[in-house]
CSV table of N, CA and C in Angstrom, one decimal:
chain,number,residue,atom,x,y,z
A,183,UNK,N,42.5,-84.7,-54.8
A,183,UNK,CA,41.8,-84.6,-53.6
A,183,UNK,C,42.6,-83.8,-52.6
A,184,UNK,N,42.1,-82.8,-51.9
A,184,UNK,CA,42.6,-81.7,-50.5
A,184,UNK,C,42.6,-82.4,-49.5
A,185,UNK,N,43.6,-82.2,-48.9
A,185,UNK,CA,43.7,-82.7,-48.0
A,185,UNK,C,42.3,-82.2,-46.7
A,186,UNK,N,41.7,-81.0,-47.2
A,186,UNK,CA,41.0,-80.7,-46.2
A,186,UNK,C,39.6,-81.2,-46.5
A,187,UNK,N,39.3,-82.0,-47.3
A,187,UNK,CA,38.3,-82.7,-48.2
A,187,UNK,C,37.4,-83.4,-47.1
A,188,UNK,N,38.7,-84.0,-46.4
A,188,UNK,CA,38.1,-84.9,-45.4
A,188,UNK,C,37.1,-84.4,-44.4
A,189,UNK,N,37.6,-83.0,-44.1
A,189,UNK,CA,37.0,-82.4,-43.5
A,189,UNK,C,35.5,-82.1,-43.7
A,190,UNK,N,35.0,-81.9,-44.9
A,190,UNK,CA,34.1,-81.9,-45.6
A,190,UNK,C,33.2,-82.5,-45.7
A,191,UNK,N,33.9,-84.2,-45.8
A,191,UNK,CA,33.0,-85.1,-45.8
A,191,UNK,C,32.8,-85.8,-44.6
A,192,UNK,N,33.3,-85.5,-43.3
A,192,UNK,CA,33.0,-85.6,-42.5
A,192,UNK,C,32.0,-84.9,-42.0
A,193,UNK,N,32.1,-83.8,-41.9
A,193,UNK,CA,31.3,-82.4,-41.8
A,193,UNK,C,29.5,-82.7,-42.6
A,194,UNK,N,29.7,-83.1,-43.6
A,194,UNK,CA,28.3,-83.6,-44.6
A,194,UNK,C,27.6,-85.0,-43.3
A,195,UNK,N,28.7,-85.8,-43.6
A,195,UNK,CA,28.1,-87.0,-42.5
A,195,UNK,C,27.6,-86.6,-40.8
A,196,UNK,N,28.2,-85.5,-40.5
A,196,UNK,CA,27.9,-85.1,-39.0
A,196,UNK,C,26.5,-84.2,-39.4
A,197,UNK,N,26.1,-83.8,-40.0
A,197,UNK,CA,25.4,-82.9,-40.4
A,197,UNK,C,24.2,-83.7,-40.9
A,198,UNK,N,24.3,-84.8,-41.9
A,198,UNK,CA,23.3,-85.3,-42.2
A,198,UNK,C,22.7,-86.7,-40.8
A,199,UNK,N,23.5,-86.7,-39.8
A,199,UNK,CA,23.5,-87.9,-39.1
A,199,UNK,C,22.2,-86.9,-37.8
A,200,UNK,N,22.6,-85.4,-37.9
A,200,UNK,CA,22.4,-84.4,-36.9
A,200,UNK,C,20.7,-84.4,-37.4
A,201,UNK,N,20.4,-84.3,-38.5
A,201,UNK,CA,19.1,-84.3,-38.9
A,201,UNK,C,18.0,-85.6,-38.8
A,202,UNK,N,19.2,-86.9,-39.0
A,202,UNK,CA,18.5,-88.2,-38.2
A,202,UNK,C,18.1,-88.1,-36.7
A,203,UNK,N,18.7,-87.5,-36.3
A,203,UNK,CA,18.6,-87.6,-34.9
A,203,UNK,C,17.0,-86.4,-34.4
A,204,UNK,N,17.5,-85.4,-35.3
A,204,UNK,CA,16.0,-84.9,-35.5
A,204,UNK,C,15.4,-84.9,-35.4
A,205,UNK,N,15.0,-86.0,-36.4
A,205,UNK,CA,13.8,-86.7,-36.8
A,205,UNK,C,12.9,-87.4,-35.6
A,206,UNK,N,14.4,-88.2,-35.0
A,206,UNK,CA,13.8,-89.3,-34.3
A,206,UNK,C,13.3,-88.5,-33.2
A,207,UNK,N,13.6,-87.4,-32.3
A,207,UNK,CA,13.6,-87.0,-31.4
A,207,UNK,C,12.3,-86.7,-31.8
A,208,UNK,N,11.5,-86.0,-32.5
A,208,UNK,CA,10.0,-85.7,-33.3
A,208,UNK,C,9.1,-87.0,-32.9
A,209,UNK,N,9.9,-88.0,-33.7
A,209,UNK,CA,9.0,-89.2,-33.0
A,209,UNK,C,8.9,-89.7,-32.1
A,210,UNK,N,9.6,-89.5,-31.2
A,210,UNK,CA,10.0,-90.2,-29.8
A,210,UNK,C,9.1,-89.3,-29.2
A,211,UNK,N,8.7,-87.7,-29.6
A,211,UNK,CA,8.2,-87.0,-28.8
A,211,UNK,C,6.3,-87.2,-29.2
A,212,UNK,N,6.4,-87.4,-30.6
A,212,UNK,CA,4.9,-87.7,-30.4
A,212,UNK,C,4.7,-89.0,-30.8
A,213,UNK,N,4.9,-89.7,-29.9
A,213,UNK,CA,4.8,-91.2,-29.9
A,213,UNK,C,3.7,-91.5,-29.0
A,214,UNK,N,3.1,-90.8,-28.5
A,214,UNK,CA,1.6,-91.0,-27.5
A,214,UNK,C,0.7,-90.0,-28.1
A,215,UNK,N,0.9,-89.1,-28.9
A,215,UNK,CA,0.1,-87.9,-29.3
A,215,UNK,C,-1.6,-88.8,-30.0
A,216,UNK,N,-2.3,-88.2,-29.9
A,216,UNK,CA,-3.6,-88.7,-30.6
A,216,UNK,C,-3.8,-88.4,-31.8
A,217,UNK,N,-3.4,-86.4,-31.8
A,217,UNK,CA,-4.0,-86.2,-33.2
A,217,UNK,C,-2.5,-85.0,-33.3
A,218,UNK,N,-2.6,-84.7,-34.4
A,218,UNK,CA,-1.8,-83.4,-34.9
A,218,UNK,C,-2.6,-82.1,-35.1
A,219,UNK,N,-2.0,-81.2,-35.7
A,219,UNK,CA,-2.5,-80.2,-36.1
A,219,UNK,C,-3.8,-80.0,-37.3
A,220,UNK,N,-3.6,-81.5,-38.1
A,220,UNK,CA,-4.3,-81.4,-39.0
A,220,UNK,C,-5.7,-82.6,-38.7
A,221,UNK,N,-5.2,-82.8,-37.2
A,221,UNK,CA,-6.4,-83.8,-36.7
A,221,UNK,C,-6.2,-85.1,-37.5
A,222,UNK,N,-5.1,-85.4,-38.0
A,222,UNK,CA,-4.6,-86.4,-37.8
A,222,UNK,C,-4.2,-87.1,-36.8
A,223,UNK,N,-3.4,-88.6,-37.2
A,223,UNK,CA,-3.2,-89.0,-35.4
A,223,UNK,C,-1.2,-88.5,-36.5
A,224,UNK,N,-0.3,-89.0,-36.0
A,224,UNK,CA,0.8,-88.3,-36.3
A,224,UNK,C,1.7,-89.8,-37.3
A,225,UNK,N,2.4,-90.0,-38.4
A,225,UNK,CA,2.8,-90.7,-38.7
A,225,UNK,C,4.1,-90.7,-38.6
A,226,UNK,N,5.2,-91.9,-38.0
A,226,UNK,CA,6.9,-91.8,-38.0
A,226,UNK,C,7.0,-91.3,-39.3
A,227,UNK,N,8.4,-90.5,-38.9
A,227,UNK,CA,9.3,-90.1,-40.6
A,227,UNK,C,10.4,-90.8,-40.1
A,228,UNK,N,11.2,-91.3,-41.7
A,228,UNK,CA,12.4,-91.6,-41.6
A,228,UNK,C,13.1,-90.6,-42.5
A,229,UNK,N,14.6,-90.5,-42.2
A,229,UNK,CA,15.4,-89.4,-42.9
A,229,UNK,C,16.3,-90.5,-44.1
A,230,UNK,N,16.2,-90.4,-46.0
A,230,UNK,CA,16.6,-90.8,-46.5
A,230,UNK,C,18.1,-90.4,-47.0
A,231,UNK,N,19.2,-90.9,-47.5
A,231,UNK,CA,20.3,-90.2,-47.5
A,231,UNK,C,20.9,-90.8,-48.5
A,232,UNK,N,21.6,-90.1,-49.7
A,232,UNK,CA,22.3,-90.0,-50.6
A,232,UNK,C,23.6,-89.7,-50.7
A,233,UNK,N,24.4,-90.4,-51.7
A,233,UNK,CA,25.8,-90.1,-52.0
A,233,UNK,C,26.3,-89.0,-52.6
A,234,UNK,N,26.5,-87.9,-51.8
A,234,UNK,CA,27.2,-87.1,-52.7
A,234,UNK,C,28.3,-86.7,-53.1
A,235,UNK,N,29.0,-86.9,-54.1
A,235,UNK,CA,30.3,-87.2,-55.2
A,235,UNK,C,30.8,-85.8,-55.1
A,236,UNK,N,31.9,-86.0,-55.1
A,236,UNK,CA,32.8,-84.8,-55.3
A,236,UNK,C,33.3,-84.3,-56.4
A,237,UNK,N,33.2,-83.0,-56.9
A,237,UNK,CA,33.1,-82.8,-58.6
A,237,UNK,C,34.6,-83.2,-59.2
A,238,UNK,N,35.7,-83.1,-58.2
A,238,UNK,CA,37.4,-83.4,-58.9
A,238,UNK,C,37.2,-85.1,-58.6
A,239,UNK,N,37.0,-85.5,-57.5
A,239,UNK,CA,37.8,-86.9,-57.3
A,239,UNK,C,36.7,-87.9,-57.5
A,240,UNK,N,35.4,-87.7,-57.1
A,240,UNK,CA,34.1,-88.3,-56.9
A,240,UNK,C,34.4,-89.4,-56.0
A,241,UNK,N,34.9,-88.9,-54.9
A,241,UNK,CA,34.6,-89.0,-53.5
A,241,UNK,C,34.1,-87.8,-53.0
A,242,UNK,N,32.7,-88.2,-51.8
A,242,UNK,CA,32.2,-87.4,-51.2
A,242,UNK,C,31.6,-87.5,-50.0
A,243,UNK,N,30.8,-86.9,-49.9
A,243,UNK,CA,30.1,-87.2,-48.4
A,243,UNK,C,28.8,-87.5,-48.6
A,244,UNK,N,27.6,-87.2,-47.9
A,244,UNK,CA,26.7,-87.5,-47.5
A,244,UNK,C,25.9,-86.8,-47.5
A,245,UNK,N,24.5,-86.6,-47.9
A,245,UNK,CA,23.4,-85.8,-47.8
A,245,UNK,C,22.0,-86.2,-47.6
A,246,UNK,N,21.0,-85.2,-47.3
A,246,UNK,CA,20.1,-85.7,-46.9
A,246,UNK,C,19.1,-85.5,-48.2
A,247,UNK,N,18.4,-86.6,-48.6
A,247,UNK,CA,17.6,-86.4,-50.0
A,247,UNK,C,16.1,-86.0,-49.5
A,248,UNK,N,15.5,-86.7,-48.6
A,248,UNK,CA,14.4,-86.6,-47.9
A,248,UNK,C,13.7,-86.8,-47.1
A,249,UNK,N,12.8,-86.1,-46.2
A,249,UNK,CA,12.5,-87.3,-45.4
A,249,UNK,C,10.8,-87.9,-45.6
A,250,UNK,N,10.9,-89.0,-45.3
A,250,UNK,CA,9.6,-89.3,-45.9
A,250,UNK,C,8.8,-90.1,-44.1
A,251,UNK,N,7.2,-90.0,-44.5
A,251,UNK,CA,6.2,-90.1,-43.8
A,251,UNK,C,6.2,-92.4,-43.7
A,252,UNK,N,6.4,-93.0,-42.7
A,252,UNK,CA,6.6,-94.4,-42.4
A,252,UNK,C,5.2,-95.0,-43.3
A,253,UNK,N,4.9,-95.6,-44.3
A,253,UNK,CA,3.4,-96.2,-44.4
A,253,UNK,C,3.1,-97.0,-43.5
A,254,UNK,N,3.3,-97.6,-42.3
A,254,UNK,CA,2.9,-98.8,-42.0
A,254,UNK,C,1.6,-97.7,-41.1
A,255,UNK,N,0.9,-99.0,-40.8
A,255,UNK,CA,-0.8,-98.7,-40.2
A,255,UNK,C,-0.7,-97.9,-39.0
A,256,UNK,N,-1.7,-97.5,-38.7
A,256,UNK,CA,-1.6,-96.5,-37.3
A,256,UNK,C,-1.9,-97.6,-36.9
A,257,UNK,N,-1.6,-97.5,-35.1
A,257,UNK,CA,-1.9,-98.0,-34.1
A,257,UNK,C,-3.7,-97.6,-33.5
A,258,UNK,N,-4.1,-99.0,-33.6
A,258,UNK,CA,-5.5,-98.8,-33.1
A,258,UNK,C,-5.4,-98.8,-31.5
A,259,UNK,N,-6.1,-98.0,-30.5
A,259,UNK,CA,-6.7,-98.3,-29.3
A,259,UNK,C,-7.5,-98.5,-28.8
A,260,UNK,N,-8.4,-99.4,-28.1
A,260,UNK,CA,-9.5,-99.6,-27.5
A,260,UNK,C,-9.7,-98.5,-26.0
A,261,UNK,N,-10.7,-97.5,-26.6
A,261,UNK,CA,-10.4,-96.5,-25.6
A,261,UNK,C,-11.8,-95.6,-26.1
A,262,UNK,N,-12.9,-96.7,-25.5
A,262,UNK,CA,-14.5,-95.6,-25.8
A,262,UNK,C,-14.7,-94.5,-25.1
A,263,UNK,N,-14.1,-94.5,-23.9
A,263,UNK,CA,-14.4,-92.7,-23.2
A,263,UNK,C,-14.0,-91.5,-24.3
A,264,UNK,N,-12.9,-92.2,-24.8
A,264,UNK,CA,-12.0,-90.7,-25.4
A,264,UNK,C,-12.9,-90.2,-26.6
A,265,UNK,N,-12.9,-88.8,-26.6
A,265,UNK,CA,-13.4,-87.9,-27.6
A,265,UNK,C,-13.2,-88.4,-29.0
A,266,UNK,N,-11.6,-88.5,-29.0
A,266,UNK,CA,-11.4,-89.0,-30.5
A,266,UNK,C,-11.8,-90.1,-31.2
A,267,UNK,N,-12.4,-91.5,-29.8
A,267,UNK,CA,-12.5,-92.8,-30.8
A,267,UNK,C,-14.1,-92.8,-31.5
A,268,UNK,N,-13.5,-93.6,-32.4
A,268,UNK,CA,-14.5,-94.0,-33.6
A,268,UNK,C,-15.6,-94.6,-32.5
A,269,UNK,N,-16.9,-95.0,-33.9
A,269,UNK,CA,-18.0,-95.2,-33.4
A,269,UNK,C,-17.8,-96.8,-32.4
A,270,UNK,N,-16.9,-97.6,-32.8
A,270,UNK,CA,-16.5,-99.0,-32.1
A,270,UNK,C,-15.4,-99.0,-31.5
A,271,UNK,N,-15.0,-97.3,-30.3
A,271,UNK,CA,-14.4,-97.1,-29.2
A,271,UNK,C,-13.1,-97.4,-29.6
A,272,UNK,N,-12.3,-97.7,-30.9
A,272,UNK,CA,-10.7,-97.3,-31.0
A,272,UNK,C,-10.7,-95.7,-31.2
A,273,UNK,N,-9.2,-95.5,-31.0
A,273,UNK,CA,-8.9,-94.5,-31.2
A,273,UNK,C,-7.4,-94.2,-32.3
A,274,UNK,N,-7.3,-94.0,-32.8
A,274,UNK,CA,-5.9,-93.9,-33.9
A,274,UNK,C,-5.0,-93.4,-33.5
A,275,UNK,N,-3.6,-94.1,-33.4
A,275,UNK,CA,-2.9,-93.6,-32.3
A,275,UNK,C,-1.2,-93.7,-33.6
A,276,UNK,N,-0.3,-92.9,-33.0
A,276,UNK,CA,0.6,-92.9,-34.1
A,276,UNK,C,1.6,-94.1,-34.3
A,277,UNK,N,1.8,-94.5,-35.5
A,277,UNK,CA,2.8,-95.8,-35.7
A,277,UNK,C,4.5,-95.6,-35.6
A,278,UNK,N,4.7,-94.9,-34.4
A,278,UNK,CA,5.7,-94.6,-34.0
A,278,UNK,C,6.3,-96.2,-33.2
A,279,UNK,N,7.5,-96.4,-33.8
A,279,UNK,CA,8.2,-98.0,-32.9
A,279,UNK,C,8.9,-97.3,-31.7
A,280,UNK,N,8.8,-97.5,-30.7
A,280,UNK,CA,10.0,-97.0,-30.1
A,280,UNK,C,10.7,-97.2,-30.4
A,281,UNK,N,11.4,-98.7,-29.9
A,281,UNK,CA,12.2,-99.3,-30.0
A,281,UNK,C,13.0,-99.3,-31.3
A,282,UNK,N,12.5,-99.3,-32.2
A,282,UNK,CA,13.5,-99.0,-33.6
A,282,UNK,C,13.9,-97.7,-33.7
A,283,UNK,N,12.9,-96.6,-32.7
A,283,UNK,CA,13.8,-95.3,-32.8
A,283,UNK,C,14.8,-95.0,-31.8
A,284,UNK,N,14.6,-96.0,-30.7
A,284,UNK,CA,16.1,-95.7,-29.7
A,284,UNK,C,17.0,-96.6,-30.9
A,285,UNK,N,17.2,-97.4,-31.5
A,285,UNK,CA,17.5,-98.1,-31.9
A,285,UNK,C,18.6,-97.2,-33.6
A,286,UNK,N,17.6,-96.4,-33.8
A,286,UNK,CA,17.8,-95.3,-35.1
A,286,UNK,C,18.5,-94.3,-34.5
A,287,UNK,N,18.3,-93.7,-32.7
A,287,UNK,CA,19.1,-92.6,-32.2
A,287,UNK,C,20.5,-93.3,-32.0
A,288,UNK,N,20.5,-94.7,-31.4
A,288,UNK,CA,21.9,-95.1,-30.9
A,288,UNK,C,22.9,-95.3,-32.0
A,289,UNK,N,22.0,-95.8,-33.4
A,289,UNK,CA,22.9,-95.8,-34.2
A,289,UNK,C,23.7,-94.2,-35.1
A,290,UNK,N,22.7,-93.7,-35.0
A,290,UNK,CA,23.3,-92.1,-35.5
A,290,UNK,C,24.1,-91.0,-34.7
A,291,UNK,N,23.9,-92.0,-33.2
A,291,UNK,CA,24.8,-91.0,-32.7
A,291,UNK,C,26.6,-91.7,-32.3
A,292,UNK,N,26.0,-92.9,-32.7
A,292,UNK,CA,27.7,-93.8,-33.5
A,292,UNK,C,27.9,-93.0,-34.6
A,293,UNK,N,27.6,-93.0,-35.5
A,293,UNK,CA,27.9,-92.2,-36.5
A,293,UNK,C,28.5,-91.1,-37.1
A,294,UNK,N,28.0,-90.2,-35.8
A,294,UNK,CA,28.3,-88.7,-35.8
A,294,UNK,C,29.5,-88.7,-34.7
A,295,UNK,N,29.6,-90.0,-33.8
A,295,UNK,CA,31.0,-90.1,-32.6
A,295,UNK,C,32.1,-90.4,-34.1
A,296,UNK,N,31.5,-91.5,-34.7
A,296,UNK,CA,32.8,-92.2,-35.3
A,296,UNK,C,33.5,-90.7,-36.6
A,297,UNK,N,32.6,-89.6,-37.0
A,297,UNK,CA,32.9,-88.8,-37.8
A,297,UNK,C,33.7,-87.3,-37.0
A,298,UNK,N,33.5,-87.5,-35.7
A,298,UNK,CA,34.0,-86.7,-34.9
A,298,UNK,C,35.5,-87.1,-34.4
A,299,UNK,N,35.5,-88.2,-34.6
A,299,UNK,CA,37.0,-88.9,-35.0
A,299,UNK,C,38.1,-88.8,-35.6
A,300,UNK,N,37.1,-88.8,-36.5
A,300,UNK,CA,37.6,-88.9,-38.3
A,300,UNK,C,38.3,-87.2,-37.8
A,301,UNK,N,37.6,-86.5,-38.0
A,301,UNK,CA,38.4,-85.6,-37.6
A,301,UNK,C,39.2,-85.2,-37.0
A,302,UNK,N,39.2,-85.5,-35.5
A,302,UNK,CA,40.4,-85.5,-34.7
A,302,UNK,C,41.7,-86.0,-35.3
A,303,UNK,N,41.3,-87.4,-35.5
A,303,UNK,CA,42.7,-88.1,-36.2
A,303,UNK,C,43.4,-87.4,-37.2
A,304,UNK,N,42.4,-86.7,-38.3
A,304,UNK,CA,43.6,-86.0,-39.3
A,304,UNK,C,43.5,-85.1,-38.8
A,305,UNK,N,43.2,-84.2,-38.0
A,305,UNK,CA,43.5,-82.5,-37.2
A,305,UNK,C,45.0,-83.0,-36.6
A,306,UNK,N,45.1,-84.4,-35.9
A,306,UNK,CA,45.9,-84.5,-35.3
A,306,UNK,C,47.5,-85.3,-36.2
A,307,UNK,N,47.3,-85.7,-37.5
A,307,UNK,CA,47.9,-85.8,-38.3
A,307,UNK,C,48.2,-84.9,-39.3
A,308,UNK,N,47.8,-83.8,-39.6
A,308,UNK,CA,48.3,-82.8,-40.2
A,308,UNK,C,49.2,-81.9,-39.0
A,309,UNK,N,48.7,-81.9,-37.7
A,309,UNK,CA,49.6,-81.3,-37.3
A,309,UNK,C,50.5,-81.8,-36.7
A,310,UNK,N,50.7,-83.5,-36.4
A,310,UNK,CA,52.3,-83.8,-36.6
A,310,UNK,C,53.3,-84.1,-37.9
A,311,UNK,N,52.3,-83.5,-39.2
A,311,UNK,CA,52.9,-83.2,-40.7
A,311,UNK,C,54.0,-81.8,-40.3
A,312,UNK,N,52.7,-80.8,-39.5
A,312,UNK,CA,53.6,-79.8,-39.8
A,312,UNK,C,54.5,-79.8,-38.4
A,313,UNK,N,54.8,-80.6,-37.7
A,313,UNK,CA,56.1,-80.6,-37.1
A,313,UNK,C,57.5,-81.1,-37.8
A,314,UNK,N,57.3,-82.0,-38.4
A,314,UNK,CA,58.3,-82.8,-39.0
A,314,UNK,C,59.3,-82.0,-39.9
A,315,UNK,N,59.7,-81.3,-39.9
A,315,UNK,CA,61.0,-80.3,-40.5
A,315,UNK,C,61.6,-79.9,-39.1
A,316,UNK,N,60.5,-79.9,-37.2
A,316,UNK,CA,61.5,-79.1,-36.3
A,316,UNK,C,62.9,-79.8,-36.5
A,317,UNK,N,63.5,-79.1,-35.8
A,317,UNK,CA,64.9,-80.1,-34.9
A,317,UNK,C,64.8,-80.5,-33.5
């Protein structure tokens, strides 16, 4: 294993943590939206993530496999004025949680602090390696 490996798989984890945050920021933003582009109402995505192995040591970092569409139910609303509701005045509203997505942002942006770390520490460990021969 390289010493600069770490860097790598830090790098994978900040990168795949950057696309969580993505995500969530999508849903946080259409978390009141009615309909989409396809006249749907909008469904949460969550970002899925995989181990990826390193070809010499099989230690590795982190990747993003997919992101996939939440199945749980849309949110019904009682709301007869509006254009979009059905014939018995709901309207279909997106099954966005907040709260599990402040919840998804606070925890990925731990994640990407704690890998921003990771780095410092050995940035800051290799270069009191390469002092160690001064006088």
């Amino acid at each position: 294993m390289s010493m600069f490996s770490i860097f790598d798989i830090s790098s994978s984890a900040m990168s795949a943590q950057s696309q969580r945050m993505n995500v969530t920021a999508s849903n946080m933003a259409n978390a009141d939206s009615v309909s989409g582009p396809d006249g749907e109402a909008y469904r949460a995505r969550q970002v899925m993530f995989e181990a990826r192995a390193s070809s010499r040591s099989g230690i590795g970092g982190v990747a993003v496999s997919e992101v996939v569409e939440d199945p749980s139910p849309l949110r019904l609303e009682y709301r007869p004025e509006h254009p979009l509701a059905d014939e018995q005045g709901y309207v279909q509203m997106p099954n966005v949680d907040p709260v599990a997505e402040m919840v998804n942002m606070i925890s990925a942006s731990r994640s990407y602090q704690a890998n921003v770390e990771v780095m410092n520490t050995s940035k800051q460990l290799m270069l009191k390696t390469l002092t160690l021969g001064e006088g």
